[in-house]
Each structure stands twice: as structure tokens, then as C-alpha cells.
XYZ file of N, CA, C and O in Angstrom:
808
model
N 13.563 13.428 2.778
C 13.000 13.849 1.637
C 11.679 14.279 2.221
O 10.609 13.803 2.890
N 11.035 15.395 1.352
C 9.889 16.042 1.481
C 8.758 15.210 0.659
O 9.090 15.017 -0.586
N 8.001 15.041 0.979
C 6.765 14.379 0.190
C 5.337 14.947 0.456
O 4.988 15.289 1.593
N 4.545 15.509 -0.559
C 3.267 16.322 -0.663
C 2.406 14.895 -0.918
O 2.448 14.406 -1.871
N 1.409 14.991 0.064
C 0.351 14.172 -0.205
C -0.886 14.957 -0.552
O -1.154 16.094 0.173
N -1.704 14.627 -1.690
C -2.753 15.485 -2.042
C -3.868 14.689 -2.325
O -3.700 13.424 -2.891
N -5.168 15.240 -2.141
C -6.404 14.563 -2.268
C -7.099 14.703 -3.831
O -6.588 15.930 -4.461
N -7.966 14.505 -4.112
C -8.838 14.688 -5.218
C -9.513 15.984 -5.239
O -9.772 16.487 -6.267
N -9.580 16.497 -3.979
C -9.912 18.206 -3.848
C -8.939 19.189 -4.041
O -9.231 20.463 -3.976
N -7.684 18.907 -4.026
C -6.613 19.669 -4.383
C -6.009 20.053 -3.053
O -5.210 20.952 -2.956
N -6.365 19.363 -1.928
C -5.796 19.835 -0.544
C -4.702 18.909 -0.376
O -4.432 17.836 -0.905
N -3.708 19.367 0.168
C -2.435 18.757 0.541
C -1.581 18.922 1.798
O -1.867 19.879 2.124
N -0.808 18.162 1.928
C -0.032 18.156 3.126
C 1.397 17.853 2.710
O 1.707 16.976 2.030
N 2.338 18.778 3.190
C 4.057 18.509 2.903
C 4.137 17.934 4.039
O 4.332 18.267 5.197
N 4.972 16.685 3.765
C 5.501 15.832 5.206
C 7.036 15.645 4.961
O 7.469 15.313 3.992
N 7.717 16.032 5.946
C 9.085 15.915 6.105
C 9.625 15.100 7.408
O 9.126 15.458 8.651
N 9.765 13.476 7.132
C 9.871 12.731 8.392
C 8.717 12.635 9.260
O 7.720 12.184 8.593
N 8.496 12.938 10.529
C 7.523 12.504 11.243
C 6.335 13.840 11.274
O 5.594 13.636 12.165
N 7.111 14.883 10.423
C 5.937 16.129 10.835
C 5.745 16.880 9.554
O 6.062 16.429 8.531
N 4.558 17.429 9.705
C 4.021 18.393 8.725
C 4.529 19.429 8.454
O 4.822 20.525 9.356
N 5.468 19.877 7.285
C 5.993 20.940 7.084
C 4.844 22.161 6.552
O 5.304 23.292 6.570
N 4.039 21.872 5.654
C 3.216 22.609 5.205
C 1.726 22.254 5.088
O 1.577 20.781 4.567
N 0.872 22.814 4.844
C -0.611 22.540 4.812
C -0.961 23.547 3.879
O -1.238 24.754 4.190
N -1.895 23.050 2.739
C -2.645 23.973 1.818
C -2.967 23.681 0.546
O -2.868 22.439 0.357
N -3.419 24.355 -0.434
C -3.506 23.833 -1.830
C -2.524 23.094 -2.408
O -1.217 23.740 -2.275
N -2.809 22.050 -3.215
C -1.437 21.319 -3.887
C -0.638 22.361 -4.912
O 0.488 22.449 -4.789
N -1.292 23.355 -5.651
C -0.420 24.130 -6.277
C 0.302 25.025 -5.662
O 1.663 25.139 -6.117
N -0.101 25.365 -4.488
C 0.759 26.474 -3.709
C 1.879 25.565 -3.016
O 3.210 26.179 -3.197
N 1.829 24.220 -2.547
C 2.682 23.340 -1.966
C 3.740 23.208 -3.256
O 4.972 22.968 -2.843
N 3.154 22.712 -4.295
C 3.930 22.306 -5.440
C 4.888 23.350 -5.830
O 6.364 23.140 -6.059
N 4.363 24.764 -5.834
C 5.361 25.900 -6.325
C 6.285 26.191 -5.321
O 7.373 26.469 -5.649
N 5.764 25.906 -3.983
C 6.936 26.366 -2.970
C 8.002 25.284 -2.669
O 9.041 25.388 -2.267
N 7.579 24.074 -3.115
C 8.548 22.708 -3.073
C 8.292 21.971 -4.416
O 8.174 20.963 -4.681
N 9.367 22.548 -5.279
C 9.360 21.928 -6.969
C 9.870 20.682 -6.746
O 9.831 20.184 -7.726
N 11.080 20.369 -5.787
C 11.611 19.114 -5.964
C 10.956 18.075 -5.111
O 11.467 17.014 -4.893
N 9.867 18.320 -4.491
C 9.158 17.437 -3.422
C 8.574 16.237 -4.370
O 8.167 16.578 -5.425
N 8.352 15.124 -3.719
C 8.024 14.173 -4.402
C 6.361 14.278 -4.172
O 5.751 14.573 -3.126
N 5.570 14.011 -5.230
C 4.047 14.247 -4.976
C 3.303 13.009 -5.038
O 3.391 12.176 -5.981
N 2.498 12.733 -4.012
C 1.816 11.567 -3.937
C 0.087 11.609 -3.849
O -0.146 12.479 -2.957
N -0.203 11.563 -5.056
C -2.084 11.810 -5.203
C -2.885 10.727 -4.962
O -2.494 9.640 -5.396
N -3.868 11.060 -3.733
C -4.750 10.087 -3.542
C -6.162 10.332 -3.802
O -6.582 11.136 -4.068
N -6.766 9.204 -4.204
C -7.928 9.254 -4.626
C -8.885 9.609 -3.506
O -8.690 9.005 -2.163
N -9.887 10.638 -3.386
C -10.852 10.773 -2.207
C -10.341 11.836 -1.369
O -9.798 12.924 -1.955
N -10.330 11.998 -0.278
C -10.164 13.177 0.833
C -8.905 12.703 1.685
O -8.957 11.666 2.413
N -8.180 13.837 1.953
C -7.241 13.653 3.306
C -8.089 14.100 4.496
O -8.812 15.152 4.433
N -7.864 13.366 5.545
C -8.376 13.788 6.883
C -7.592 13.626 8.103
O -6.399 13.003 7.904
N -7.696 14.073 8.918
C -6.765 13.960 10.455
C -6.992 12.401 10.790
O -6.067 12.112 11.789
N -7.917 11.417 10.165
C -8.211 10.433 10.955
C -9.091 10.153 11.968
O -9.714 11.238 12.126
N -8.893 9.068 12.707
C -9.828 9.217 13.883
C -9.305 8.646 14.955
O -8.270 7.572 14.910
N -9.761 8.679 16.094
C -9.392 8.127 17.229
C -10.435 6.966 17.868
O -11.631 7.377 17.908
N -9.957 5.882 18.034
C -10.972 4.846 18.309
C -11.114 4.800 19.787
O -9.952 4.588 20.434
N -12.314 4.969 20.082
C -12.689 5.297 21.789
C -12.553 3.871 22.585
O -12.402 3.827 23.719
N -12.473 2.666 21.699
C -12.548 1.638 22.421
C -11.344 0.639 22.086
O -11.327 -0.370 21.804
N -10.267 1.386 22.402
C -8.978 0.797 21.875
C -8.971 -0.806 23.018
O -8.336 -1.547 22.778
N -9.253 -0.421 24.419
C -8.848 -1.718 25.221
C -9.828 -2.794 24.856
O -9.311 -3.705 24.899
N -10.955 -2.383 24.610
C -12.150 -3.423 24.086
C -11.512 -4.266 22.869
O -11.667 -5.247 22.986
N -11.091 -3.480 22.236
C -10.809 -3.970 20.885
C -9.256 -4.866 20.867
O -9.032 -5.855 19.965
N -8.520 -4.351 21.727
C -7.293 -5.067 21.492
C -6.852 -5.687 22.878
O -6.089 -6.626 22.837
N -7.468 -5.688 24.044
C -7.398 -6.632 24.985
C -8.318 -7.388 25.519
O -8.086 -8.212 26.522
N -9.462 -7.161 25.063
C -10.688 -7.718 25.567
C -11.540 -8.624 24.534
O -12.625 -8.477 24.297
N -10.574 -8.733 23.293
C -11.047 -9.246 21.895
C -9.720 -10.314 21.446
O -8.750 -9.492 21.405
N -10.034 -11.296 20.688
C -9.009 -11.977 20.039
C -9.559 -12.037 18.527
O -10.569 -12.148 18.008
N -8.277 -11.356 17.692
C -8.442 -11.300 16.368
C -7.682 -12.605 15.761
O -7.020 -12.708 15.689
N -8.645 -13.456 15.306
C -8.164 -14.816 14.557
C -7.308 -14.396 13.643
O -7.224 -13.734 12.825
N -6.296 -15.415 13.684
C -5.636 -15.640 12.468
C -6.185 -16.002 11.211
O -7.083 -16.848 11.467
N -6.051 -15.326 9.909
C -6.759 -15.968 8.873
C -6.467 -17.548 8.751
O -7.716 -18.229 8.242
N -5.679 -18.168 9.088
C -5.706 -19.778 9.162
C -6.418 -20.377 9.991
O -6.673 -21.559 10.044
N -7.214 -19.495 10.815
C -7.959 -19.990 12.296
C -9.676 -19.980 11.652
O -10.366 -19.915 12.259
N -9.572 -19.156 10.593
C -10.785 -18.605 9.834
C -11.898 -19.914 9.694
O -13.191 -19.577 10.135
N -11.567 -21.148 9.451
C -12.494 -22.060 9.305
C -12.987 -22.736 10.735
O -14.188 -23.281 10.684
N -12.342 -22.495 11.776
C -12.877 -22.939 12.872
C -13.321 -21.828 13.924
O -14.335 -21.813 14.908
N -12.547 -20.319 13.727
C -12.900 -19.424 14.843
C -13.813 -18.124 13.907
O -14.465 -17.311 14.582
N -14.006 -18.520 12.662
C -14.353 -17.058 11.891
C -13.608 -15.997 11.646
O -12.362 -16.322 11.771
N -13.819 -15.009 11.140
C -13.045 -13.673 10.810
C -13.489 -12.404 11.995
O -12.470 -11.708 11.988
N -14.525 -12.443 12.806
C -14.625 -11.312 13.539
C -14.013 -11.525 15.042
O -13.754 -12.738 15.221
N -13.933 -10.667 15.595
C -13.133 -10.461 16.934
C -14.003 -11.360 17.748
O -15.359 -11.235 17.912
N -13.464 -12.105 18.502
C -14.112 -13.052 19.534
C -14.021 -12.357 20.911
O -12.753 -11.824 21.489
N -15.124 -12.205 21.668
C -15.016 -11.584 23.143
C -15.880 -12.337 24.225
O -16.504 -13.417 23.670
N -16.037 -12.292 25.213
C -16.863 -12.913 26.467
C -16.315 -14.365 26.598
O -15.188 -14.825 26.609
N -17.377 -15.214 26.354
C -17.197 -16.595 26.749
C -16.205 -17.411 25.477
O -15.463 -18.099 25.736
N -16.303 -16.971 24.344
C -15.809 -17.351 23.220
C -14.110 -17.106 23.279
O -13.402 -17.876 23.230
N -13.868 -16.059 23.667
C -12.724 -15.360 24.311
C -12.112 -16.189 25.261
O -10.849 -16.712 25.315
N -12.667 -16.287 26.297
C -12.230 -17.269 27.673
C -12.079 -18.828 27.405
O -11.072 -19.044 28.006
N -12.778 -19.118 26.310
C -12.368 -20.473 25.822
C -11.449 -20.635 25.485
O -10.776 -21.929 25.367
N -10.722 -19.652 24.815
C -9.529 -19.913 23.824
C -8.180 -19.989 25.007
O -7.195 -20.664 24.501
N -8.353 -19.340 26.272
C -7.182 -19.620 27.069
C -5.907 -19.166 26.620
O -4.862 -20.101 26.566
N -5.859 -18.011 25.978
C -4.784 -17.648 25.038
C -3.384 -17.440 26.167
O -3.525 -16.960 27.129
N -2.406 -17.708 25.434
C -1.118 -17.561 25.966
C -0.346 -16.222 25.506
O -1.297 -15.708 24.829
N 0.766 -15.777 25.765
C 1.023 -14.562 25.586
C 1.377 -14.648 24.086
O 1.147 -13.278 23.470
N 2.170 -15.383 23.442
C 1.853 -15.236 22.039
C 0.880 -15.084 21.250
O 0.948 -14.132 20.108
N -0.044 -15.570 21.541
C -1.590 -15.460 20.874
C -1.945 -14.168 21.138
O -2.330 -13.426 20.205
N -1.744 -13.653 22.568
C -2.334 -12.123 22.681
C -1.775 -11.414 22.054
O -2.193 -10.281 21.376
N -0.315 -11.493 21.979
C 0.571 -10.423 20.979
C 0.282 -10.467 19.394
O 0.028 -9.567 19.085
N -0.118 -11.619 19.226
C -0.092 -11.828 17.679
C -1.805 -11.097 17.208
O -2.023 -10.634 16.343
N -2.796 -11.344 17.951
C -3.873 -10.871 18.313
C -4.069 -9.412 18.363
O -4.529 -8.664 17.384
N -3.274 -8.360 18.922
C -3.098 -7.387 19.207
C -2.579 -6.672 17.704
O -3.068 -5.766 17.435
N -1.670 -7.349 17.430
C -0.931 -6.898 16.145
C -1.949 -6.943 14.983
O -2.065 -5.877 13.932
N -2.726 -7.914 14.906
C -3.747 -8.158 13.831
C -4.678 -7.149 14.013
O -5.453 -6.527 13.008
N -5.325 -6.836 15.124
C -6.269 -5.944 15.746
C -5.653 -4.287 15.360
O -6.711 -3.672 14.886
N -4.498 -4.051 15.701
C -4.228 -2.887 15.310
C -4.161 -2.764 13.443
O -4.488 -1.561 13.143
N -3.908 -3.819 12.942
C -3.686 -3.444 11.328
C -5.115 -3.569 11.008
O -5.657 -2.635 9.995
N -6.044 -4.030 11.383
C -7.772 -3.743 11.211
C -8.062 -2.391 11.575
O -8.794 -1.689 10.738
N -7.811 -2.136 12.568
C -7.848 -0.372 13.148
C -7.152 0.537 12.000
O -7.862 1.642 11.438
N -5.972 0.191 11.637
C -5.515 0.948 10.828
C -6.297 1.042 9.180
O -6.559 2.166 8.770
N -6.890 0.091 8.947
C -7.544 -0.218 7.582
C -8.954 0.572 7.948
O -9.356 0.887 6.808
N -9.314 1.171 9.074
C -10.328 2.114 8.992
C -9.978 3.547 9.412
O -10.921 4.235 9.769
N -8.747 3.935 8.948
C -8.259 5.323 9.334
C -8.258 5.819 10.770
O -8.133 6.817 10.772
N -7.902 4.614 11.286
C -7.770 5.053 13.096
C -6.186 5.459 13.147
O -5.206 4.462 12.597
N -5.979 6.632 13.725
C -4.277 6.990 13.735
C -4.137 6.850 15.389
O -3.099 6.965 15.795
N -5.062 6.950 15.930
C -5.003 6.727 17.764
C -5.947 5.760 18.111
O -7.357 5.655 17.719
N -5.591 5.194 19.285
C -6.777 4.538 19.969
C -6.872 4.981 21.749
O -5.525 4.989 22.385
N -7.890 5.086 22.141
C -8.010 5.437 23.409
C -7.799 4.319 24.230
O -8.970 3.309 24.291
N -7.306 4.097 25.468
C -7.046 2.866 26.093
C -6.826 3.065 27.564
O -6.039 4.088 27.958
N -7.294 2.162 28.593
C -6.809 2.176 29.852
C -5.461 1.562 29.809
O -5.135 0.702 29.048
N -4.785 1.619 31.101
C -3.434 0.935 31.194
C -3.875 -0.474 30.643
O -4.455 -1.227 31.221
N -2.712 -1.068 29.635
C -3.089 -2.329 29.403
C -2.468 -3.469 30.644
O -1.287 -2.949 31.275
N -3.114 -4.525 30.743
C -2.646 -5.443 31.790
C -1.898 -6.603 31.170
O -1.313 -7.226 31.864
N -2.192 -6.867 30.008
C -1.361 -7.886 29.301
C 0.129 -7.608 28.515
O -0.117 -6.837 27.879
N 0.943 -7.714 29.113
C 2.318 -7.206 28.667
C 2.519 -7.475 27.263
O 3.014 -6.697 26.303
N 2.130 -8.792 26.902
C 2.047 -8.974 25.358
C 1.502 -7.962 24.483
O 1.748 -7.762 23.432
N 0.285 -7.668 25.126
C -0.354 -6.831 24.047
C 0.242 -5.189 24.159
O 0.228 -4.539 22.833
N 0.589 -4.678 25.129
C 1.394 -3.620 25.672
C 2.475 -3.339 24.435
O 2.620 -2.550 23.746
N 3.442 -4.453 24.430
C 4.640 -4.535 23.557
C 4.111 -4.744 21.915
O 4.613 -4.028 21.227
N 3.170 -5.443 21.878
C 2.641 -5.590 20.369
C 2.173 -4.397 20.050
O 2.579 -3.945 18.808
N 1.333 -3.577 20.653
C 0.917 -2.279 20.187
C 1.580 -1.123 20.195
O 2.036 -0.310 19.085
N 2.780 -1.264 21.226
C 3.966 -0.277 20.748
C 4.675 -0.270 19.790
O 5.175 0.633 18.960
N 5.037 -1.389 19.484
C 5.857 -1.773 18.077
C 4.965 -1.328 16.923
O 5.814 -1.098 15.571
N 3.732 -1.223 16.732
C 3.010 -1.161 15.536
C 3.176 0.525 15.277
O 2.986 0.549 14.135
N 3.187 0.978 16.160
C 3.518 2.676 15.663
C 1.960 3.548 16.098
O 2.105 4.561 15.920
N 0.900 2.431 16.430
C -0.415 3.171 16.672
C 0.088 4.080 17.780
O 0.439 3.737 19.085
N -0.662 5.412 17.655
C -0.732 6.279 18.821
C -1.698 5.865 20.033
O -2.898 5.349 19.409
N -1.287 5.691 21.321
C -2.141 5.276 22.444
C -2.320 6.553 23.138
O -1.550 7.050 23.851
N -3.592 6.818 23.623
C -3.837 8.025 24.195
C -4.561 7.498 25.541
O -5.128 6.182 25.700
N -4.447 8.130 26.581
C -4.745 7.462 28.041
C -6.444 7.685 27.858
O -6.911 8.532 27.493
N -7.129 6.601 28.666
C -8.466 6.769 28.583
C -9.030 6.278 30.200
O -8.614 5.337 30.802
N -9.411 7.346 30.698
C -9.704 7.288 32.359
C -10.869 6.654 32.666
O -10.646 5.574 33.754
N -11.906 6.090 31.640
C -12.816 5.349 32.269
C -13.631 4.973 30.547
O -13.259 5.299 29.684
N -14.562 4.009 30.762
C -15.329 3.503 29.414
C -16.032 4.623 28.972
O -17.024 5.095 29.666
N -16.103 4.810 27.546
C -16.644 5.743 27.164
C -18.212 5.507 26.794
O -19.026 6.580 26.510
N -18.548 4.335 26.896
C -19.964 4.004 26.508
C -19.919 3.243 25.025
O -18.857 3.273 24.662
N -21.122 3.439 24.531
C -21.056 2.940 23.067
C -20.904 1.800 22.651
O -20.760 0.662 23.802
N -20.744 1.118 21.596
C -20.592 -0.301 21.264
C -18.977 -0.316 20.441
O -18.917 0.340 19.460
N -18.298 -1.240 20.932
C -16.838 -1.313 20.310
C -16.954 -1.634 19.106
O -17.706 -2.558 18.541
N -16.381 -1.094 17.932
C -16.422 -1.371 16.705
C -15.106 -0.756 15.920
O -14.173 0.084 16.377
N -14.616 -1.809 15.016
C -13.323 -1.073 14.332
C -13.873 -0.058 13.444
O -12.762 0.456 13.191
N -14.693 0.122 13.131
C -15.179 1.416 12.596
C -15.691 2.779 13.257
O -16.649 2.430 14.035
N -14.895 3.564 13.621
C -14.853 4.619 14.440
C -16.425 5.413 14.267
O -16.945 5.861 15.186
N -17.054 4.844 13.162
C -18.476 5.650 12.763
C -19.570 5.016 13.280
O -20.605 5.430 13.101
N -19.083 3.504 13.649
C -20.198 2.777 13.761
C -20.094 2.317 15.577
O -20.693 1.454 15.836
N -19.849 3.172 16.236
C -19.714 2.833 17.558
C -20.738 3.548 18.542
O -20.596 3.473 19.737
N -21.680 4.215 17.898
C -22.959 4.756 18.609
C -22.354 5.884 19.419
O -23.088 6.292 20.314
N -21.429 6.465 19.273
C -20.831 7.844 19.803
C -20.247 8.807 18.649
O -20.084 8.352 17.735
N -20.367 9.956 19.169
C -19.844 11.015 18.121
C -18.446 10.579 17.849
O -17.737 10.449 18.663
N -17.836 10.747 16.514
C -16.621 10.462 16.058
C -15.445 11.250 16.632
O -15.673 12.400 17.005
N -14.503 10.633 17.407
C -13.652 11.477 18.025
C -12.156 11.771 16.675
O -11.718 10.628 16.282
N -11.960 12.780 16.472
C -11.205 13.348 15.418
C -10.022 14.193 16.180
O -10.287 15.108 16.603
N -8.766 13.738 15.735
C -7.800 14.669 16.286
C -7.933 16.022 15.579
O -8.371 16.413 14.409
N -7.149 16.920 15.970
C -6.878 18.293 15.674
C -6.501 18.332 13.985
O -5.767 17.394 13.777
N -7.136 19.440 13.245
C -6.968 19.695 12.150
C -5.163 19.573 12.100
O -4.390 20.021 12.536
N -4.538 19.035 10.735
C -2.941 19.130 10.823
C -2.532 20.242 10.137
O -3.310 20.942 9.165
N -1.555 20.865 10.876
C -1.121 22.131 10.663
C 0.536 21.977 10.563
O 1.026 21.037 11.069
N 1.054 22.901 10.076
C 2.874 22.716 10.308
C 3.097 22.610 11.471
O 2.832 23.119 12.444
N 4.163 21.869 11.626
C 4.568 21.318 13.032
C 4.101 20.029 13.564
O 4.834 19.797 14.601
N 2.759 19.809 13.450
C 2.316 18.985 13.933
C 2.581 17.471 13.707
O 3.322 17.202 12.448
N 2.375 16.197 14.076
C 2.810 15.009 13.789
C 1.946 14.837 12.278
O 0.933 15.203 12.430
N 2.774 14.189 11.683
C 2.183 13.706 10.307
C 1.250 12.310 10.359
O 1.924 11.402 10.002
N 0.125 12.446 10.766
C -0.525 11.464 11.054
C -2.083 11.819 10.564
O -2.724 12.895 10.588
N -2.719 11.149 9.408
C -3.657 11.410 8.791
C -4.101 10.058 8.027
O -3.622 9.175 7.900
N -5.392 10.403 7.517
C -5.988 9.186 6.774
C -6.722 9.424 5.518
O -7.205 10.869 5.728
N -6.858 8.776 4.504
C -7.355 9.331 3.260
C -8.305 8.214 3.199
O -8.504 6.914 3.136
N -9.624 8.657 2.640
C -10.777 8.020 2.538
C -11.267 8.340 0.740
O -11.493 9.268 0.583
N -11.789 7.207 0.234
C -12.216 7.164 -1.311
C -13.587 7.755 -1.274
O -14.365 6.851 -1.584
N -13.879 8.770 -0.666
C -15.202 9.473 -0.943
C -15.044 10.889 -1.520
O -14.065 11.743 -1.383
N -16.132 11.611 -1.581
C -16.225 12.862 -2.406
C -15.860 13.781 -1.054
O -15.393 14.876 -1.095
N -16.703 13.538 -0.126
C -16.657 14.465 0.905
C -16.970 13.829 2.335
O -17.078 12.586 2.538
N -16.997 14.702 3.648
C -17.089 14.068 4.666
C -18.493 13.475 4.917
O -18.572 12.660 5.551
N -19.459 14.400 4.239
C -20.922 13.567 4.110
C -20.981 12.425 3.758
O -21.563 11.446 4.276
N -20.423 12.116 2.695
C -20.412 10.630 2.062
C -19.688 9.815 2.923
O -19.943 8.370 2.955
N -18.637 10.160 3.685
C -17.837 9.362 4.610
C -18.811 8.982 5.711
O -18.652 7.906 5.980
N -19.484 9.863 6.193
C -20.579 9.519 7.512
C -21.530 8.652 6.800
O -21.935 7.679 7.707
N -21.852 8.716 5.912
C -23.099 7.958 5.492
C -22.248 6.255 5.088
O -23.194 5.361 5.133
N -21.354 6.036 4.483
C -21.042 5.238 4.063
C -19.804 4.277 4.994
O -19.766 3.183 5.044
N -19.464 5.101 6.004
C -18.396 4.421 7.031
C -16.893 4.193 6.764
O -16.738 4.566 5.424
N -16.125 3.751 7.285
C -14.713 3.488 6.917
C -14.487 2.061 6.567
O -13.120 1.997 6.013
N -15.362 1.140 6.679
C -15.022 -0.370 6.405
C -14.133 -0.337 4.893
O -13.317 -0.980 4.633
N -14.891 0.067 3.952
C -14.440 0.008 2.648
C -13.911 1.364 1.822
O -13.666 1.236 0.913
N -13.786 2.397 2.667
C -13.794 3.515 1.928
C -11.892 4.047 2.286
O -11.441 4.871 1.603
N -11.497 3.273 3.611
C -10.248 3.930 3.727
C -9.216 3.301 2.804
O -8.985 2.254 2.494
N -8.209 4.139 2.051
C -7.332 3.858 1.065
C -5.841 4.003 1.770
O -5.193 3.057 1.266
N -5.612 4.896 3.064
C -4.306 5.025 3.457
C -4.250 5.575 5.076
O -5.432 6.302 5.203
N -3.399 5.042 5.721
C -3.272 5.663 7.176
C -1.984 5.955 7.310
O -1.348 4.751 7.206
N -1.758 7.081 7.658
C 0.099 7.418 7.925
C -0.220 7.891 9.424
O -0.737 8.691 9.747
N 0.846 7.159 10.050
C 1.261 7.880 11.417
C 2.794 8.201 11.517
O 3.431 7.422 11.306
N 3.027 9.268 12.112
C 4.336 9.580 12.191
C 4.945 9.695 11.030
O 6.279 9.331 11.083
N 4.328 10.017 10.055
C 5.029 10.125 8.517
C 5.111 8.685 7.958
O 5.612 8.644 6.704
N 4.738 7.670 8.825
C 4.938 6.142 7.860
C 3.657 5.671 7.379
O 2.660 5.785 8.007
N 3.639 5.201 6.156
C 2.430 4.638 5.748
C 2.292 3.007 6.355
O 3.173 2.160 5.842
N 1.329 3.186 7.090
C 1.294 1.814 7.874
C -0.009 0.989 7.075
O 0.032 -0.138 7.696
N -0.928 1.746 6.480
C -1.710 0.956 5.620
C -2.102 1.389 4.492
O -2.069 2.731 4.155
N -1.989 0.711 3.394
C -2.351 0.911 2.041
C -3.323 -0.063 1.688
O -3.135 -1.053 1.475
N -4.666 0.335 0.949
C -5.575 -0.319 0.418
C -4.984 -0.845 -1.055
O -4.701 -0.076 -1.526
N -5.002 -2.124 -1.268
C -4.478 -2.703 -2.579
C -5.878 -2.797 -3.597
O -6.899 -3.164 -3.059
């Protein structure tokens, strides 16, 4: 089934399966594909972000289960706090899944990672569908779930064009300038990877 995703500026992507079939103005794509399903999003369509600190966020941090909030809080635990947990494989895998979900909620479509050393993390991340890109060395900056808050220039995938993977994110802002000012924490409304809607803000 062909689905046209459109934003409030009238920009649109026609998606079939895992690929983008067409990109352009909504009116043009709707006229060319009159039987397509149209999904209109508030804000702007973007290629999403590459989080350069995938290793730090997924394998060097623990994302507490909501049921642990009273004792561990809600923010990722690192350093001595992480070591004190003495995590087993099951908790590492669950943490990685929660970490990916939090990254998706910030419009991340790919994470740059060094080779995973913990098999449970590797397997959990693979199952989520998040794109993992090789990272030869630490990029510097400050690990953050918000790709715009890492003290590094944001890494953005190439513009979505016909034939490219259907990976993109939608932010409820007027334009890229507002997105830069506000960040991704409360503005991301949807993240799509390989044609699958993996995150939608309710």
C-alpha cells in the first residue's frame, strides 16, 4: 500500500514498503497517486538525526524501568551508579530496548556505535529496527538523547529521495530554526524507519 506522509508546509513523501517512491509537494503527489492513503502530520518532515553517541547511550548507560523510578530515577545511569547495578544480560537487553525507544522519541533514525561488546545489547538493538552505523572512534561532545544537545554539530542523513530508505522524523515546529531553538525533547511527534512507524507521540 502506498502512503503519502505530508507536513504542515505541504512537503510530502510517498512511501511504499521500506522505500520512498516519490518526494515533492503534497498536491503533486496526491494528483499522481489518487488512491494512496494520506497521513498529514503537524509540523515539518525531516530526514531525522543520527545520534553520534549510540555506544554511550545503549551500552554504557542503564535506562531504568518505569517501575524502578522510585529507587533509580528516570534518567540514564552511568559510571559508578551503573557499575553498582551489576546488570545481567536480561537487564542489559531491556535497558537497550528502552534506550532505543527514548532515542526514537527524539527523532533519531540511526545511531553511530562502536562494535557492541554485550551480546544482549546487540540483539536487543537489532530487534528494534534502529539503524546502526559504524563508528571508528569517540566523536567527542556530550552524550544526549537529544541530538541537538550533544555539543556537536547535528548529524543528519541525506535528504529523502525516490529509492532511498523510508526513514524520517516529524517535529511539531514551524521550521528548522525553531527546531534548533527548542530541541527534540518535546517536539518530535513521529519517527519512521524502513517504512515502519516506530514512534508516535500520543
